[in-house]
Amino acid sequence: MTTHGGRGQFIALEGGEGVGKSTQLVALARVLRDRGLDVVTTREPGGSDGAERIRDLLLNGPDERWGAEAEALLFAAARADHVDKVIRPALLAGRWVISDRFVDSSLAYQGGAGGLGIEAVRDINGIAIGEWFPDRTLVLTLPEGGERARKRDGEGADRIGGRASGYHEAVAAAFRTLSEAEPERVRLVDASGSPEEVTQRLLDQLADLL
Ligand code: TYD
């Protein structure tokens, strides 16, 4: 709990493309603030000045701009700065942090789908973030998510969002693997139904932290 001067809780919101993550981030932050918690919202890639610069390098340009290893290391470098400048200070001040994507995106995208393997990407990120793994990662799941994002983004999909459907299926499979390997930390949450229903499901998965 934060109200007794301890460390805040660190929540990451994850999922494939087009699962309604951004809407849910706003809704979840609002509910937690209504309960009296001091909540910081942030996002990846980005969230700090330096990391936003790296975001630009990662998401723009042709897919072949970065190889798999360079891509994973750039995400980790951005994350190291994000933790250093934003996340760790907030948590140490007793604030809650909700991040739109965090390390589990790297494990699923670069590790699971990108071919480096989840454990190799976990090692890289261990150097970047040390002990600052999320207390809970909520993964929104929606079978038709990919299609919704493609319709939304059209030709404008970014370097990673625009990858073939097989890549995004591998991302979804990797998130499932992560939830099986770490059931306490990583929870899959059904993103179908009304936004209010989804927010309630997210809250249910945080009940023990509240
Ligand atoms: P973003 O515009 O934030 O998309 P979304 O709305 O899907 O969250 O773009 C982030 C993209 O970067 C998205 O395709 C997921 C990808 N990504 C990784 O591949 N690895 C990572 O570690 C992170 C944080 C994001």
mmCIF file of C-alpha atoms and ligand atoms in Angstrom:
data_model
loop_
_atom_site.group_PDB
_atom_site.id
_atom_site.type_symbol
_atom_site.label_atom_id
_atom_site.label_comp_id
_atom_site.label_asym_id
_atom_site.label_seq_id
_atom_site.Cartn_x
_atom_site.Cartn_y
_atom_site.Cartn_z
ATOM 1 C CA MET A 1 0.000 0.000 0.000
ATOM 2 C CA THR A 2 1.104 3.512 -0.669
ATOM 3 C CA THR A 3 -0.748 5.336 2.025
ATOM 4 C CA HIS A 4 1.616 4.266 4.781
ATOM 5 C CA GLY A 5 4.724 5.762 3.249
ATOM 6 C CA GLY A 6 5.897 2.577 1.485
ATOM 7 C CA ARG A 7 6.768 1.972 -2.129
ATOM 8 C CA GLY A 8 4.017 2.454 -4.690
ATOM 9 C CA GLN A 9 2.777 -0.386 -6.877
ATOM 10 C CA PHE A 10 3.990 -0.690 -10.433
ATOM 11 C CA ILE A 11 1.382 -1.867 -12.957
ATOM 12 C CA ALA A 12 2.055 -2.508 -16.646
ATOM 13 C CA LEU A 13 -0.731 -2.694 -19.182
ATOM 14 C CA GLU A 14 0.104 -4.891 -22.147
ATOM 15 C CA GLY A 15 -1.446 -6.523 -25.169
ATOM 16 C CA GLY A 16 -1.205 -6.853 -28.923
ATOM 17 C CA GLU A 17 -2.239 -4.138 -31.333
ATOM 18 C CA GLY A 18 -5.727 -2.636 -31.093
ATOM 19 C CA VAL A 19 -6.955 -4.169 -27.830
ATOM 20 C CA GLY A 20 -8.071 -0.855 -26.312
ATOM 21 C CA LYS A 21 -5.051 -0.396 -24.051
ATOM 22 C CA SER A 22 -4.978 3.402 -24.148
ATOM 23 C CA THR A 23 -8.668 3.731 -23.227
ATOM 24 C CA GLN A 24 -8.237 1.288 -20.367
ATOM 25 C CA LEU A 25 -5.146 3.066 -19.074
ATOM 26 C CA VAL A 26 -7.113 6.287 -18.663
ATOM 27 C CA ALA A 27 -10.082 4.496 -17.083
ATOM 28 C CA LEU A 28 -7.954 2.488 -14.667
ATOM 29 C CA ALA A 29 -5.986 5.554 -13.557
ATOM 30 C CA ARG A 30 -9.242 7.406 -12.936
ATOM 31 C CA VAL A 31 -10.675 4.636 -10.738
ATOM 32 C CA LEU A 32 -7.479 4.317 -8.714
ATOM 33 C CA ARG A 33 -7.298 8.093 -8.204
ATOM 34 C CA ASP A 34 -10.932 8.060 -7.058
ATOM 35 C CA ARG A 35 -9.785 5.603 -4.391
ATOM 36 C CA GLY A 36 -7.291 8.173 -3.166
ATOM 37 C CA LEU A 37 -4.136 6.806 -4.752
ATOM 38 C CA ASP A 38 -1.495 9.067 -6.266
ATOM 39 C CA VAL A 39 -1.135 7.655 -9.785
ATOM 40 C CA VAL A 40 1.454 8.429 -12.474
ATOM 41 C CA THR A 41 0.696 7.242 -16.001
ATOM 42 C CA THR A 42 3.421 6.733 -18.557
ATOM 43 C CA ARG A 43 4.163 4.767 -21.725
ATOM 44 C CA GLU A 44 6.738 2.810 -23.655
ATOM 45 C CA PRO A 45 8.666 3.037 -25.806
ATOM 46 C CA GLY A 46 9.211 6.490 -24.312
ATOM 47 C CA GLY A 47 8.069 8.003 -21.048
ATOM 48 C CA SER A 48 11.203 10.126 -20.469
ATOM 49 C CA ASP A 49 12.959 12.656 -22.707
ATOM 50 C CA GLY A 50 15.747 10.331 -23.757
ATOM 51 C CA ALA A 51 13.435 7.362 -24.209
ATOM 52 C CA GLU A 52 11.086 9.376 -26.414
ATOM 53 C CA ARG A 53 14.048 10.074 -28.710
ATOM 54 C CA ILE A 54 14.816 6.383 -28.904
ATOM 55 C CA ARG A 55 11.098 5.705 -29.568
ATOM 56 C CA ASP A 56 11.391 7.743 -32.714
ATOM 57 C CA LEU A 57 14.360 5.628 -33.868
ATOM 58 C CA LEU A 58 12.503 2.400 -33.116
ATOM 59 C CA LEU A 59 9.101 3.087 -34.625
ATOM 60 C CA ASN A 60 9.938 5.063 -37.763
ATOM 61 C CA GLY A 61 11.710 4.036 -40.941
ATOM 62 C CA PRO A 62 11.861 0.723 -42.762
ATOM 63 C CA ASP A 63 11.604 -2.558 -40.880
ATOM 64 C CA GLU A 64 15.169 -3.499 -41.897
ATOM 65 C CA ARG A 65 16.614 -0.391 -40.214
ATOM 66 C CA TRP A 66 17.464 -2.472 -37.112
ATOM 67 C CA GLY A 67 18.359 -6.110 -36.696
ATOM 68 C CA ALA A 68 16.717 -8.123 -33.926
ATOM 69 C CA GLU A 69 19.581 -7.624 -31.426
ATOM 70 C CA ALA A 70 19.923 -3.871 -31.999
ATOM 71 C CA GLU A 71 16.156 -3.467 -31.703
ATOM 72 C CA ALA A 72 16.018 -5.321 -28.369
ATOM 73 C CA LEU A 73 18.960 -3.321 -27.005
ATOM 74 C CA LEU A 74 17.409 -0.007 -28.060
ATOM 75 C CA PHE A 75 14.164 -0.882 -26.275
ATOM 76 C CA ALA A 76 16.201 -1.801 -23.206
ATOM 77 C CA ALA A 77 18.245 1.420 -23.374
ATOM 78 C CA ALA A 78 15.065 3.484 -23.576
ATOM 79 C CA ARG A 79 13.651 1.513 -20.648
ATOM 80 C CA ALA A 80 16.762 2.082 -18.495
ATOM 81 C CA ASP A 81 16.311 5.844 -18.885
ATOM 82 C CA HIS A 82 12.545 5.623 -18.281
ATOM 83 C CA VAL A 83 13.086 3.709 -15.018
ATOM 84 C CA ASP A 84 15.888 5.992 -13.909
ATOM 85 C CA LYS A 85 14.126 9.298 -14.581
ATOM 86 C CA VAL A 86 10.431 8.540 -14.077
ATOM 87 C CA ILE A 87 9.429 5.141 -12.703
ATOM 88 C CA ARG A 88 11.843 4.533 -9.824
ATOM 89 C CA PRO A 89 11.529 8.069 -8.372
ATOM 90 C CA ALA A 90 7.718 7.846 -8.483
ATOM 91 C CA LEU A 91 7.587 4.414 -6.820
ATOM 92 C CA LEU A 92 10.065 5.439 -4.146
ATOM 93 C CA ALA A 93 7.888 8.488 -3.418
ATOM 94 C CA GLY A 94 4.983 6.119 -2.742
ATOM 95 C CA ARG A 95 3.147 6.820 -5.997
ATOM 96 C CA TRP A 96 1.552 4.157 -8.155
ATOM 97 C CA VAL A 97 2.812 3.901 -11.724
ATOM 98 C CA ILE A 98 0.763 2.545 -14.619
ATOM 99 C CA SER A 99 2.742 2.113 -17.817
ATOM 100 C CA ASP A 100 1.228 1.582 -21.251
ATOM 101 C CA ARG A 101 3.623 -1.275 -22.149
ATOM 102 C CA PHE A 102 6.864 -2.164 -20.360
ATOM 103 C CA VAL A 103 9.367 -5.025 -20.209
ATOM 104 C CA ASP A 104 6.848 -7.773 -21.020
ATOM 105 C CA SER A 105 6.384 -6.167 -24.453
ATOM 106 C CA SER A 106 10.069 -6.741 -25.104
ATOM 107 C CA LEU A 107 9.835 -10.331 -23.853
ATOM 108 C CA ALA A 108 6.854 -11.003 -26.147
ATOM 109 C CA TYR A 109 7.805 -8.969 -29.254
ATOM 110 C CA GLN A 110 11.620 -9.130 -29.401
ATOM 111 C CA GLY A 111 11.958 -12.349 -27.389
ATOM 112 C CA GLY A 112 8.999 -14.477 -28.462
ATOM 113 C CA ALA A 113 8.126 -13.127 -31.918
ATOM 114 C CA GLY A 114 11.482 -11.606 -32.900
ATOM 115 C CA GLY A 115 13.361 -14.852 -32.429
ATOM 116 C CA LEU A 116 15.845 -13.871 -29.710
ATOM 117 C CA GLY A 117 14.085 -15.978 -27.096
ATOM 118 C CA ILE A 118 12.355 -14.777 -23.969
ATOM 119 C CA GLU A 119 15.272 -15.588 -21.644
ATOM 120 C CA ALA A 120 17.881 -13.707 -23.683
ATOM 121 C CA VAL A 121 15.672 -10.627 -23.740
ATOM 122 C CA ARG A 122 15.020 -10.987 -20.014
ATOM 123 C CA ASP A 123 18.801 -10.951 -19.446
ATOM 124 C CA ILE A 124 19.293 -7.802 -21.515
ATOM 125 C CA ASN A 125 16.510 -6.109 -19.584
ATOM 126 C CA GLY A 126 17.841 -7.304 -16.262
ATOM 127 C CA ILE A 127 20.849 -5.113 -16.928
ATOM 128 C CA ALA A 128 18.608 -2.216 -17.955
ATOM 129 C CA ILE A 129 16.075 -2.245 -15.113
ATOM 130 C CA GLY A 130 17.492 -4.393 -12.323
ATOM 131 C CA GLU A 131 14.804 -5.197 -9.785
ATOM 132 C CA TRP A 132 12.231 -2.823 -11.299
ATOM 133 C CA PHE A 133 9.928 -5.377 -12.857
ATOM 134 C CA PRO A 134 6.204 -4.566 -12.634
ATOM 135 C CA ASP A 135 4.403 -5.811 -9.534
ATOM 136 C CA ARG A 136 1.618 -6.813 -11.889
ATOM 137 C CA THR A 137 1.342 -6.996 -15.674
ATOM 138 C CA LEU A 138 -2.175 -7.010 -17.102
ATOM 139 C CA VAL A 139 -2.296 -8.339 -20.662
ATOM 140 C CA LEU A 140 -5.435 -7.408 -22.589
ATOM 141 C CA THR A 141 -6.381 -10.167 -25.007
ATOM 142 C CA LEU A 142 -8.713 -9.980 -27.980
ATOM 143 C CA PRO A 143 -8.607 -12.510 -30.804
ATOM 144 C CA GLU A 144 -9.576 -9.960 -33.447
ATOM 145 C CA GLY A 145 -7.210 -7.300 -32.040
ATOM 146 C CA GLY A 146 -4.802 -7.406 -34.924
ATOM 147 C CA GLU A 147 -7.517 -6.760 -37.412
ATOM 148 C CA ARG A 148 -8.846 -3.772 -35.493
ATOM 149 C CA ALA A 149 -5.392 -2.207 -35.319
ATOM 150 C CA ARG A 150 -4.727 -2.753 -39.011
ATOM 151 C CA LYS A 151 -8.033 -1.073 -39.843
ATOM 152 C CA ARG A 152 -7.184 1.787 -37.493
ATOM 153 C CA ASP A 153 -3.593 2.257 -38.600
ATOM 154 C CA GLY A 154 -3.977 1.348 -42.282
ATOM 155 C CA GLU A 155 -0.851 2.305 -44.191
ATOM 156 C CA GLY A 156 0.276 4.352 -41.201
ATOM 157 C CA ALA A 157 1.192 1.361 -39.000
ATOM 158 C CA ASP A 158 4.605 1.823 -37.342
ATOM 159 C CA ARG A 159 7.766 -0.258 -37.939
ATOM 160 C CA ILE A 160 6.623 -2.959 -35.551
ATOM 161 C CA GLY A 161 2.821 -2.726 -35.662
ATOM 162 C CA GLY A 162 3.025 -3.147 -39.450
ATOM 163 C CA ARG A 163 4.693 -6.587 -39.276
ATOM 164 C CA ALA A 164 2.976 -9.668 -40.744
ATOM 165 C CA SER A 165 0.106 -11.351 -38.910
ATOM 166 C CA GLY A 166 2.346 -14.349 -38.052
ATOM 167 C CA TYR A 167 4.547 -12.006 -35.999
ATOM 168 C CA HIS A 168 1.545 -10.721 -34.046
ATOM 169 C CA GLU A 169 0.270 -14.260 -33.455
ATOM 170 C CA ALA A 170 3.684 -15.125 -32.008
ATOM 171 C CA VAL A 171 3.441 -12.056 -29.748
ATOM 172 C CA ALA A 172 0.071 -13.278 -28.428
ATOM 173 C CA ALA A 173 1.475 -16.780 -27.866
ATOM 174 C CA ALA A 174 4.451 -15.327 -25.968
ATOM 175 C CA PHE A 175 2.176 -13.319 -23.667
ATOM 176 C CA ARG A 176 0.331 -16.575 -22.898
ATOM 177 C CA THR A 177 3.647 -18.290 -22.156
ATOM 178 C CA LEU A 178 4.625 -15.459 -19.803
ATOM 179 C CA SER A 179 1.330 -15.699 -17.913
ATOM 180 C CA GLU A 180 1.821 -19.450 -17.494
ATOM 181 C CA ALA A 181 5.423 -19.042 -16.335
ATOM 182 C CA GLU A 182 4.651 -16.211 -13.893
ATOM 183 C CA PRO A 183 0.953 -16.540 -12.990
ATOM 184 C CA GLU A 184 1.285 -14.326 -9.932
ATOM 185 C CA ARG A 185 2.750 -11.364 -11.832
ATOM 186 C CA VAL A 186 1.365 -11.695 -15.369
ATOM 187 C CA ARG A 187 -2.420 -11.952 -15.830
ATOM 188 C CA LEU A 188 -4.376 -12.284 -19.068
ATOM 189 C CA VAL A 189 -7.528 -10.162 -19.121
ATOM 190 C CA ASP A 190 -10.333 -10.605 -21.648
ATOM 191 C CA ALA A 191 -10.688 -7.290 -23.499
ATOM 192 C CA SER A 192 -14.072 -8.060 -25.078
ATOM 193 C CA GLY A 193 -17.321 -6.432 -23.961
ATOM 194 C CA SER A 194 -17.967 -2.848 -22.871
ATOM 195 C CA PRO A 195 -15.077 -0.642 -21.717
ATOM 196 C CA GLU A 196 -16.620 -0.599 -18.221
ATOM 197 C CA GLU A 197 -16.637 -4.397 -18.072
ATOM 198 C CA VAL A 198 -12.996 -4.536 -19.110
ATOM 199 C CA THR A 199 -11.962 -1.937 -16.507
ATOM 200 C CA GLN A 200 -13.724 -4.003 -13.833
ATOM 201 C CA ARG A 201 -11.819 -7.123 -14.930
ATOM 202 C CA LEU A 202 -8.544 -5.207 -14.659
ATOM 203 C CA LEU A 203 -9.460 -4.030 -11.153
ATOM 204 C CA ASP A 204 -10.328 -7.583 -10.146
ATOM 205 C CA GLN A 205 -6.769 -8.576 -11.052
ATOM 206 C CA LEU A 206 -5.400 -5.827 -8.795
ATOM 207 C CA ALA A 207 -7.638 -6.603 -5.816
ATOM 208 C CA ASP A 208 -4.843 -8.076 -3.693
ATOM 209 C CA LEU A 209 -2.658 -4.981 -4.219
ATOM 210 C CA LEU A 210 -5.348 -2.470 -3.239
HETATM 211 P P1 TYD B 1 2.667 2.263 -29.906
HETATM 212 O O1 TYD B 1 2.451 3.385 -30.837
HETATM 213 O O2 TYD B 1 2.873 2.572 -28.482
HETATM 214 O O3 TYD B 1 1.567 1.195 -30.175
HETATM 215 P P2 TYD B 1 0.450 0.480 -29.328
HETATM 216 O O4 TYD B 1 -0.753 1.353 -29.457
HETATM 217 O O5 TYD B 1 0.290 -0.822 -30.039
HETATM 218 O O6 TYD B 1 0.949 0.309 -27.929
HETATM 219 O O7 TYD B 1 3.896 1.437 -30.509
HETATM 220 C C1 TYD B 1 4.604 0.593 -29.800
HETATM 221 C C2 TYD B 1 5.045 -0.529 -30.706
HETATM 222 O O8 TYD B 1 6.293 -1.007 -30.231
HETATM 223 C C3 TYD B 1 4.067 -1.675 -30.663
HETATM 224 O O9 TYD B 1 3.986 -2.277 -31.951
HETATM 225 C C4 TYD B 1 4.742 -2.653 -29.715
HETATM 226 C C5 TYD B 1 6.200 -2.378 -29.908
HETATM 227 N N1 TYD B 1 7.062 -2.651 -28.739
HETATM 228 C C6 TYD B 1 8.015 -3.664 -28.826
HETATM 229 O O10 TYD B 1 8.140 -4.323 -29.860
HETATM 230 N N2 TYD B 1 8.832 -3.898 -27.754
HETATM 231 C C7 TYD B 1 8.749 -3.183 -26.603
HETATM 232 O O11 TYD B 1 9.508 -3.426 -25.637
HETATM 233 C C8 TYD B 1 7.767 -2.129 -26.515
HETATM 234 C C9 TYD B 1 7.645 -1.314 -25.279
HETATM 235 C C10 TYD B 1 6.950 -1.903 -27.621
#
